Coordinates of C-alpha atoms and ligand atoms in Angstrom, one line a residue:
X1 CA -24.9 -6.4 3.4
X2 CA -22.8 -3.4 3.6
X3 CA -24.4 -0.6 5.7
X4 CA -24.5 3.1 4.0
X5 CA -23.7 4.8 7.0
X6 CA -22.0 8.0 7.1
X7 CA -18.6 8.4 8.6
X8 CA -18.5 9.0 12.7
X9 CA -17.8 12.4 13.3
X10 CA -13.8 12.3 14.1
X11 CA -14.0 13.6 18.0
X12 CA -11.5 16.1 17.5
X13 CA -10.1 15.9 21.6
X14 CA -9.0 12.4 20.7
X15 CA -5.9 13.0 19.3
X16 CA -5.1 15.9 22.1
X17 CA -5.5 12.9 24.5
X18 CA -2.8 10.8 22.5
X19 CA -0.4 13.7 22.4
X20 CA -0.5 14.4 26.5
X21 CA 0.8 10.5 26.7
X22 CA 3.1 11.4 24.2
X23 CA 4.4 14.2 25.7
X24 CA 4.4 11.8 28.7
X25 CA 6.6 9.0 27.2
X26 CA 8.2 11.4 26.0
X27 CA 10.0 12.9 29.3
X28 CA 10.4 9.9 30.5
X29 CA 12.8 9.0 27.6
X30 CA 14.1 11.7 27.6
X31 CA 15.1 11.7 32.4
X32 CA 16.9 7.7 30.6
X33 CA 18.8 9.6 27.9
X34 CA 20.2 11.7 30.8
X35 CA 21.3 8.3 32.3
X36 CA 22.2 6.1 30.3
X37 CA 23.3 8.5 27.5
X38 CA 21.4 6.3 24.9
X39 CA 18.5 6.9 23.4
X40 CA 15.5 4.3 23.2
X41 CA 14.9 2.9 19.6
X42 CA 12.2 1.1 17.5
X43 CA 11.8 -1.1 14.8
X44 CA 9.1 -1.6 12.5
X45 CA 8.8 -4.3 10.6
X46 CA 6.1 -3.8 7.8
X47 CA 4.4 -6.9 5.6
X48 CA 1.2 -5.8 3.0
X49 CA 0.3 -3.2 1.3
X50 CA 0.7 0.7 0.6
X51 CA -1.8 0.9 3.2
X52 CA 0.4 -0.6 5.7
X53 CA 3.5 1.1 4.9
X54 CA 1.2 4.1 5.8
X55 CA 0.2 2.9 8.6
X56 CA 4.1 2.6 9.5
X57 CA 4.9 5.5 8.5
X58 CA 2.3 7.2 11.5
X59 CA 3.9 4.4 14.0
X60 CA 7.0 6.0 12.9
X61 CA 5.7 9.5 13.7
X62 CA 4.2 8.6 16.8
X63 CA 7.4 6.9 18.2
X64 CA 10.1 10.0 17.0
X65 CA 7.2 12.5 18.7
X66 CA 8.0 9.9 21.9
X67 CA 12.0 10.3 22.0
X68 CA 12.5 6.9 20.2
X69 CA 14.6 6.8 17.5
X70 CA 14.6 3.8 14.3
X71 CA 17.0 1.6 14.5
X72 CA 17.5 -1.2 11.2
X73 CA 19.0 -3.7 14.5
X74 CA 15.9 -5.6 16.0
X75 CA 18.3 -6.7 18.7
X76 CA 19.0 -4.1 20.5
X77 CA 15.6 -2.2 19.8
X78 CA 13.0 -1.1 22.5
X79 CA 10.0 -1.7 20.7
X80 CA 9.4 -4.0 18.0
X81 CA 6.5 -3.5 15.5
X82 CA 5.2 -6.2 13.0
X83 CA 3.0 -4.8 10.9
X84 CA 0.7 -7.5 9.5
X85 CA -1.1 -8.5 5.8
X86 CA -3.4 -11.4 5.7
X87 CA -4.7 -10.8 1.9
X88 CA -2.6 -14.4 1.2
X89 CA -1.6 -17.4 3.1
X90 CA 1.9 -17.0 2.4
X91 CA 2.0 -13.7 4.5
X92 CA 0.2 -15.4 7.6
X93 CA 3.0 -18.1 7.4
X94 CA 5.6 -15.3 7.6
X95 CA 4.4 -13.4 10.6
X96 CA 4.1 -16.8 12.8
X97 CA 7.9 -17.1 12.2
X98 CA 9.3 -13.8 12.7
X99 CA 7.3 -13.8 16.2
X100 CA 8.8 -16.7 16.9
X101 CA 11.9 -15.1 16.3
X102 CA 11.5 -12.9 19.0
X103 CA 11.3 -14.9 21.4
X104 CA 14.5 -15.1 22.7
X105 CA 15.3 -11.2 22.5
X106 CA 12.5 -10.9 24.6
X107 CA 13.8 -13.4 27.7
X108 CA 17.2 -11.3 27.1
X109 CA 15.2 -8.2 27.6
X110 CA 12.4 -8.3 29.4
X111 CA 11.5 -4.8 29.4
X112 CA 11.4 -4.6 25.5
X113 CA 8.1 -4.2 24.0
X114 CA 6.3 -6.3 21.2
X115 CA 3.5 -5.0 19.5
X116 CA 1.4 -6.9 16.5
X117 CA -1.0 -4.4 14.8
X118 CA -2.1 -4.6 10.9
X119 CA -5.1 -6.3 9.0
X120 CA -4.4 -9.5 10.5
X121 CA -4.9 -9.1 14.3
X122 CA -8.6 -7.8 12.7
X123 CA -9.1 -11.6 12.8
X124 CA -9.8 -13.6 15.9
X125 CA -8.3 -16.7 14.8
X126 CA -4.9 -14.7 14.2
X127 CA -5.2 -12.5 17.3
X128 CA -6.1 -16.3 19.8
X129 CA -3.2 -17.6 17.8
X130 CA -0.9 -15.0 19.4
X131 CA -2.5 -15.4 22.9
X132 CA -2.1 -19.2 23.0
X133 CA 0.8 -19.5 21.7
X134 CA 3.3 -16.3 21.3
X135 CA 2.9 -15.0 24.8
X136 CA 6.0 -13.0 24.8
X137 CA 3.9 -10.3 23.0
X138 CA 3.4 -7.4 24.9
X139 CA 0.5 -5.7 22.5
X140 CA -1.6 -6.2 19.8
X141 CA -4.3 -3.4 18.2
X142 CA -5.7 -3.6 15.1
X143 CA -6.1 -1.5 11.5
X144 CA -9.1 0.9 13.5
X145 CA -6.9 2.3 16.7
X146 CA -3.6 2.9 15.7
X147 CA -4.3 6.6 16.5
X148 CA -4.8 4.8 19.9
X149 CA -0.9 3.4 19.7
X150 CA 1.4 6.0 22.8
X151 CA -2.2 4.6 25.0
X152 CA -1.4 1.4 24.2
X153 CA 2.1 1.3 24.2
X154 CA 2.1 3.1 27.8
X155 CA -0.7 0.6 29.2
X156 CA 1.2 -1.9 27.8
X157 CA 4.4 -1.3 29.4
X158 CA 2.8 -1.5 32.8
X159 CA 0.8 -4.5 31.8
X160 CA 2.5 -8.0 33.3
X161 CA 0.0 -10.2 30.0
X162 CA -0.6 -9.6 26.2
X163 CA -2.4 -6.4 25.9
X164 CA -4.6 -6.5 23.1
X165 CA -6.8 -3.8 21.9
X166 CA -9.0 -4.3 18.6
X167 CA -11.8 -1.5 17.9
X168 CA -15.0 -3.1 16.5
X169 CA -15.9 0.3 14.8
X170 CA -14.1 1.3 11.4
X171 CA -16.1 4.6 10.8
X172 CA -13.6 7.2 12.0
X173 CA -10.8 9.2 10.7
X174 CA -8.4 10.9 13.1
X175 CA -6.5 14.3 11.3
X176 CA -3.1 14.8 12.6
X177 CA -1.4 12.3 14.1
X178 CA 2.3 13.1 13.4
X179 CA 4.0 11.0 10.3
X180 CA 7.9 9.9 9.5
X181 CA 8.3 9.8 6.0
X182 CA 10.8 8.1 4.6
X183 CA 11.7 10.5 2.1
X184 CA 11.2 14.4 0.8
X185 CA 10.1 14.7 -2.4
X186 CA 7.9 11.9 -2.8
X187 CA 5.0 10.9 0.1
X188 CA 2.2 8.3 0.0
X189 CA -1.3 9.9 1.2
X190 CA -4.2 8.7 2.1
X191 CA -7.1 9.9 0.9
X192 CA -10.0 7.0 2.1
X193 CA -9.9 4.0 3.9
X194 CA -11.5 0.9 3.8
X195 CA -13.5 -0.6 1.1
X196 CA -16.8 -1.9 0.0
X197 CA -16.6 -4.2 -2.7
X198 CA -16.2 -7.2 -1.5
X199 CA -14.5 -9.3 -4.4
X200 CA -15.6 -12.8 -3.2
X201 CA -11.6 -14.2 -2.7
X202 CA -10.6 -11.1 -0.6
X203 CA -10.4 -10.4 3.0
X204 CA -9.5 -6.9 2.8
X205 CA -12.9 -5.0 3.5
X206 CA -12.9 -7.2 6.4
X207 CA -10.4 -6.4 7.8
X208 CA -10.1 -2.4 7.1
X209 CA -13.7 -2.0 7.6
X210 CA -16.0 0.5 5.1
X211 CA -14.9 2.6 3.2
X212 CA -14.9 6.6 4.4
X213 CA -12.5 9.2 2.6
X214 CA -10.7 12.1 4.3
X215 CA -12.5 15.6 3.7
X216 CA -10.7 17.1 0.5
X217 CA -9.8 20.6 2.5
X218 CA -7.1 17.7 5.1
X219 CA -6.2 16.1 1.9
X220 CA -4.9 19.5 -0.4
X221 CA -4.0 20.8 3.2
X222 CA -1.3 18.1 4.0
X223 CA -0.4 17.9 0.2
X224 CA 0.3 21.9 0.3
X225 CA 2.9 21.4 3.7
X226 CA 4.6 18.4 1.9
X227 CA 4.7 20.4 -1.2
X228 CA 6.1 23.8 0.9
X229 CA 9.0 21.2 2.3
X230 CA 10.3 20.3 -0.4
X231 CA 7.8 17.5 -2.0
X232 CA 7.3 17.0 -5.4
X233 CA 5.2 13.6 -6.2
X234 CA 2.2 12.1 -4.0
X235 CA 0.4 9.0 -4.5
X236 CA -3.0 9.2 -3.5
X237 CA -4.0 6.0 -2.1
X238 CA -6.5 4.3 -1.1
X239 CA -8.0 0.2 -2.1
X240 CA -10.7 2.1 -4.6
X241 CA -9.8 5.6 -5.2
X242 CA -12.3 5.8 -7.2
X243 CA -15.1 5.7 -5.1
X244 CA -13.6 8.5 -3.1
X245 CA -16.2 11.1 -1.5
X246 CA -19.1 9.1 -1.9
X247 CA -19.9 9.1 1.7
X248 CA -18.5 12.9 2.3
X249 CA -21.6 15.2 3.1
X250 CA -20.8 17.7 0.2
X251 CA -19.6 15.1 -2.3
X252 CA -16.1 15.6 -3.7
X253 CA -15.0 12.7 -6.6
X254 CA -12.2 11.5 -7.2
X255 CA -11.4 13.6 -10.7
X256 CA -12.8 16.9 -8.7
X257 CA -10.3 15.8 -6.2
X258 CA -7.2 15.2 -8.5
X259 CA -7.9 18.8 -10.2
X260 CA -7.6 20.2 -6.4
X261 CA -4.4 18.6 -5.8
X262 CA -3.1 19.4 -9.2
X263 CA -3.7 22.8 -8.6
X264 CA -0.8 22.8 -5.8
X265 CA 2.2 24.6 -6.1
X266 CA 5.6 22.9 -6.0
X267 CA 4.0 19.0 -6.5
X268 CA 5.2 18.0 -9.9
X269 CA 3.5 14.5 -10.2
X270 CA 0.6 12.9 -9.1
X271 CA -0.1 9.5 -9.1
X272 CA -3.0 7.0 -7.5
X273 CA -3.8 3.6 -6.8
X274 CA -5.6 1.5 -6.5
X275 CA -8.6 2.1 -9.7
X276 CA -11.3 -0.4 -10.0
X277 CA -12.0 -0.1 -13.5
X278 CA -16.0 -0.5 -12.5
X279 CA -15.5 2.9 -11.3
X280 CA -13.0 4.7 -13.6
X281 CA -15.7 7.3 -15.5
X282 CA -15.5 9.0 -18.4
X283 CA -15.0 12.3 -16.1
X284 CA -11.5 10.8 -14.1
X285 CA -10.2 9.9 -18.1
X286 CA -10.8 14.1 -18.9
X287 CA -9.4 15.0 -16.0
X288 CA -6.2 12.5 -16.4
X289 CA -6.3 14.2 -19.8
X290 CA -6.6 17.7 -18.5
X291 CA -4.0 17.7 -15.3
X292 CA 0.2 18.3 -16.6
X293 CA 0.5 17.0 -13.3
X294 CA -1.0 13.6 -13.1
X295 CA 1.8 10.8 -14.5
X296 CA 1.2 8.6 -17.7
X297 CA 0.7 5.5 -15.3
X298 CA -2.4 3.8 -14.4
X299 CA -2.7 0.9 -12.3
X300 CA -5.8 -1.6 -13.1
X301 CA -5.8 -4.6 -11.4
X302 CA -8.3 -7.2 -13.7
X303 CA -7.9 -10.0 -11.9
X304 CA -9.3 -12.3 -14.5
X305 CA -9.9 -12.9 -18.4
X306 CA -13.1 -14.6 -18.2
X307 CA -16.4 -13.2 -17.6
X308 CA -17.5 -16.3 -15.8
X309 CA -15.0 -16.3 -13.3
X310 CA -15.1 -12.6 -13.4
X311 CA -18.8 -12.9 -11.8
X312 CA -17.8 -15.4 -9.7
X313 CA -15.2 -13.0 -8.0
X314 CA -17.8 -10.5 -8.0
X315 CA -16.3 -7.9 -10.0
X316 CA -19.1 -5.8 -11.5
X317 CA -17.0 -6.0 -14.6
X318 CA -17.3 -7.5 -18.1
X319 CA -14.2 -8.6 -20.2
X320 CA -15.4 -6.5 -22.3
X321 CA -16.2 -3.8 -20.4
X322 CA -12.6 -3.6 -18.8
X323 CA -11.1 -3.5 -22.2
X324 CA -13.6 -0.7 -23.4
X325 CA -12.3 1.0 -20.8
X326 CA -8.4 0.4 -21.2
X327 CA -9.2 1.8 -24.6
X328 CA -10.9 4.9 -23.7
X329 CA -7.7 5.5 -21.4
X330 CA -5.4 4.7 -24.0
X331 CA -6.6 7.4 -26.5
X332 CA -6.6 10.6 -24.3
X333 CA -2.7 9.2 -23.0
X334 CA -1.6 7.1 -25.8
X335 CA 2.1 7.2 -23.4
X336 CA 0.0 5.9 -20.7
X337 CA 2.1 2.7 -18.8
X338 CA -0.3 0.6 -17.2
X339 CA -0.3 -2.4 -15.2
X340 CA -2.8 -4.7 -13.4
X341 CA -3.3 -7.4 -10.7
X342 CA -4.3 -10.7 -11.9
X343 CA -5.0 -14.3 -10.0
X344 CA -4.3 -18.2 -11.2
X345 CA -6.2 -20.1 -10.0
X346 CA -9.9 -18.8 -8.4
X347 CA -12.3 -21.7 -7.5
X348 CA -14.2 -23.4 -11.4
X349 CA -11.1 -21.8 -13.3
X350 CA -10.7 -23.8 -16.1
X351 CA -8.2 -23.9 -19.0
X352 CA -10.1 -22.0 -21.2
X353 CA -10.7 -19.9 -18.9
X354 CA -7.3 -19.0 -18.1
X355 CA -7.0 -18.6 -21.5
X356 CA -9.0 -15.9 -21.8
X357 CA -6.7 -14.4 -19.0
X358 CA -3.9 -14.8 -21.1
X359 CA -6.0 -12.9 -24.2
X360 CA -6.2 -9.8 -22.3
X361 CA -2.4 -9.5 -21.6
X362 CA -1.5 -9.9 -25.1
X363 CA -4.4 -7.4 -25.9
X364 CA -3.5 -4.9 -23.5
X365 CA 0.2 -5.0 -23.2
X366 CA 0.6 -3.6 -20.0
X367 CA 4.2 -3.0 -18.7
X368 CA 3.8 -4.8 -15.6
X369 CA 1.8 -7.2 -13.8
X370 CA 1.2 -8.6 -10.1
X371 CA 0.7 -12.2 -10.7
X372 CA -0.7 -14.2 -8.0
X373 CA -1.2 -17.7 -7.4
X374 CA -5.4 -18.1 -5.7
X375 CA -5.0 -18.1 -1.7
X376 CA -8.1 -19.9 0.3
X377 CA -9.3 -17.0 3.0
X378 CA -10.9 -18.3 5.6
X379 CA -14.7 -16.0 6.1
X380 CA -14.2 -15.6 2.1
X381 CA -17.4 -16.5 0.0
X382 CA -14.6 -18.4 -2.6
X383 CA -13.4 -20.2 -0.1
X384 CA -16.5 -21.4 0.5
X385 CA -16.9 -22.7 -3.7
X386 CA -16.8 -26.1 -5.3
X387 CA -13.6 -26.7 -7.4
X388 CA -11.0 -25.1 -6.1
X389 CA -8.3 -25.6 -8.9
X390 CA -5.9 -28.2 -7.6
X391 CA -1.6 -26.9 -6.8
X392 CA 0.0 -28.2 -9.6
X393 CA -3.1 -27.1 -12.2
X394 CA -2.5 -23.6 -10.6
X395 CA 1.6 -23.0 -10.7
X396 CA 1.6 -24.8 -14.5
X397 CA -0.7 -21.8 -15.2
X398 CA 0.9 -19.2 -13.4
X399 CA 4.0 -20.2 -14.7
X400 CA 2.5 -19.3 -18.1
X401 CA 1.3 -15.9 -17.1
X402 CA 4.4 -14.8 -15.8
X403 CA 6.6 -16.3 -18.7
X404 CA 4.1 -13.8 -21.5
X405 CA 3.8 -11.0 -19.2
X406 CA 8.2 -11.1 -18.9
X407 CA 7.8 -11.1 -23.3
X408 CA 5.7 -8.1 -23.2
X409 CA 6.8 -6.2 -20.6
X410 CA 10.7 -7.2 -22.6
X411 CA 8.8 -5.4 -25.8
X412 CA 7.5 -2.2 -23.9
X413 CA 11.1 -1.9 -22.4
X414 CA 12.6 -1.7 -25.5
X415 CA 11.3 1.0 -27.0
X416 CA 12.8 3.5 -24.6
X417 CA 16.3 2.4 -25.6
X418 CA 16.8 6.2 -26.8
X419 CA 14.6 8.4 -25.8
X420 CA 15.0 11.1 -23.2
X421 CA 13.2 11.2 -20.1
X422 CA 12.1 13.1 -16.9
X423 CA 13.4 11.5 -14.1
X424 CA 12.7 12.3 -10.7
X425 CA 15.4 11.1 -8.8
X426 CA 15.3 9.6 -5.0
X427 CA 18.9 9.2 -4.7
X428 CA 22.6 7.3 -5.0
X429 CA 21.7 3.8 -6.1
X430 CA 22.0 1.1 -3.6
X431 CA 23.2 -1.8 -6.1
X432 CA 25.7 0.7 -7.3
X433 CA 27.0 3.8 -5.3
X434 CA 28.3 5.4 -8.9
X435 CA 24.7 5.7 -9.5
X436 CA 21.9 7.7 -9.0
X437 CA 18.5 6.1 -9.3
X438 CA 14.5 7.3 -10.2
X439 CA 11.7 7.4 -12.0
X440 CA 10.6 8.0 -14.9
X441 CA 6.4 9.3 -15.3
X442 CA 5.6 6.3 -17.2
X443 CA 6.8 4.9 -13.2
X444 CA 10.1 2.9 -15.0
X445 CA 13.2 2.5 -12.8
X446 CA 16.0 4.4 -14.4
X447 CA 19.9 4.0 -13.3
X448 CA 21.9 6.7 -14.5
X449 CA 24.9 8.6 -13.6
X450 CA 25.0 12.2 -12.4
X451 CA 27.1 15.4 -10.8
X452 CA 26.5 17.3 -8.2
X453 CA 23.6 16.4 -5.3
X454 CA 20.6 15.6 -7.3
X455 CA 18.0 13.5 -5.0
X456 CA 15.0 15.3 -5.5
X457 CA 15.4 16.6 -8.6
X458 CA 14.0 16.7 -11.7
X459 CA 16.6 15.9 -14.8
X460 CA 16.6 14.6 -18.1
X461 CA 17.9 11.2 -18.3
X462 CA 18.7 9.5 -22.2
X463 CA 18.0 6.0 -22.0
X464 CA 20.8 3.4 -22.9
X465 CA 20.7 0.2 -22.0
X466 CA 16.8 -1.9 -21.5
X467 CA 17.4 -4.6 -18.4
X468 CA 14.2 -6.6 -17.5
X469 CA 13.1 -4.2 -14.2
X470 CA 15.1 -1.0 -14.7
X471 CA 16.7 1.2 -17.2
X472 CA 20.6 2.7 -17.1
X473 CA 21.2 5.7 -19.2
X474 CA 23.2 9.1 -18.8
X475 CA 22.5 12.4 -17.9
X476 CA 21.2 14.9 -20.9
X477 CA 22.6 17.8 -22.4
X478 CA 18.9 18.3 -22.9
X479 CA 19.0 20.0 -18.9
Ligands
SAH1 N1 -8.0 -3.2 -3.6 C1 -6.7 -3.1 -4.6 C2 -6.0 -4.2 -3.8 C3 -6.4 -5.6 -3.1 S1 -5.1 -6.2 -2.6 C4 -7.6 -4.0 -6.0 O1 -8.8 -4.5 -5.6 O2 -6.8 -3.9 -7.0 C5 -3.8 -6.8 -3.7 C6 -4.1 -8.0 -4.5 O3 -3.7 -8.8 -4.1 C7 -5.6 -8.5 -5.5 O4 -5.7 -7.2 -6.5 C8 -5.3 -9.5 -5.8 O5 -5.0 -9.5 -7.3 C9 -4.6 -9.9 -4.9 N2 -5.7 -11.2 -3.9 C10 -6.2 -11.3 -2.9 N3 -7.0 -11.9 -2.2 C11 -6.6 -12.4 -2.7 C12 -6.7 -13.8 -3.1 N4 -7.2 -14.8 -1.8 N5 -5.5 -15.0 -3.4 C13 -4.8 -14.2 -4.2 N6 -4.6 -13.1 -4.4 C14 -5.3 -12.2 -4.1
SF4_2 FE1 -10.3 -6.7 -1.8 FE2 -11.8 -6.5 -4.2 FE3 -11.4 -4.1 -2.1 FE4 -9.6 -5.0 -4.1 S1 -11.8 -4.1 -4.6 S2 -9.5 -4.6 -1.9 S3 -9.5 -7.0 -4.6 S4 -12.2 -6.2 -2.4
F3S3 FE1 -2.8 -6.8 3.5 FE2 -4.0 -5.4 4.6 FE3 -3.0 -4.7 2.7 S1 -4.4 -7.5 4.3 S2 -2.7 -6.3 1.0 S3 -1.8 -4.8 4.2 S4 -4.8 -3.5 2.9

């Protein structure tokens, strides 16, 4: 059973201690630079979800404070970090391929540091595998002690064997870790860590620990500082943002939090993910409607259409309850773009059960669905369930689902033709440098031609062409 305990008080001196170490490493790197004329560099490979991306931004922030600069070239990097995911089996396979490929680099340049961190390192068998088979790894750490990275880096540089530091306690939040964000005009803001839901297929609660919320004043302070620096869009991040605040001494819920963020000058768009259907309250739906800056977009994973499967998944809602929440949201925000996650082939799923998944896809009409074939995760209740679905069946149904969803997405995209939409410009398109690229409030990617430096600006664009994964347009005279 999960614990009801509160978040352990954060030791305010902890980050101070790490700052002293960062300064020490920086001084050493500066001396090296004066000697060699070359800056030390780092390369981070990130797998998994936005939580891991947010963690990688913190690692980058810390490394830059220590005088390292980022490089795309792993062959020359002085520090390589692999930030791992273990939500599905293929994530694990990819990791070991990547670590193996670094062996020769370490042989040629023994002074470089190879570190592996993230969710998968919270699993004993994965750490054991590294200890036994991948001895060229210098440092292994987990998700709860990321803030200790400067100290661990310094220690690992002085140690011959793999340094392993996995913290068992998950009850702390350390504020003020430096963050290096890739973009200035939009930012991911972690508002809470961990998950208490224990969906029976999912490894996340075991590797990310229990839910703990940052204080609202810390979240607001961070966003105010970003807004002052030109940030226009924030995505509030957590495994289940709807249960934000339940563990705080002065409870503030997620609906209250988005109202606070909505009041911050300079911020123009608010998104959030992920929402759990069981926790979407009427209060939240009203706040979404009232807050102008909350975008018309909601990611609401339903996972499966059959009540039998939902129960076995421990999702704590029925198909009918899910559809009712969707109706409520659509009633107040008719233009909302919906997205979802779906799992195909959960143990015991029959063709009739799967048919109910297709029914939800047809009925709700999601703009986008992230579709996954069920992957057995050691240590989760579902991995012990009878009636694991055979691979052929899973793949056959998966293909059916993808085909149906593509039709729905296409149909919804077609509605954009000729419309004028507001775009927050991300920059020049990577595929076509004559075009800018950005997103609508509903999260659609739009490419368009435009004059001047538009990155980070909000512009109106008329949609002229529809593709499956993006739309094309031209700047509207209405700007
Ligand atoms: N907290 C979020 C996201 C969790 S992980 C949420 O609850 O929605 C992202 C997605 O991965 C999940 O929504 C689920 O669809 C999928 N997933 C998780 N465990 C899985 C497994 N064992 N096999 C296949 N897909 C899985
Ligand atoms: Fe996993 Fe469920 Fe938690 Fe999402 S809500 S992270 S699917 S246990
Ligand atoms: Fe993967 Fe960890 Fe996210 S397991 S999906 S990176 S929380």
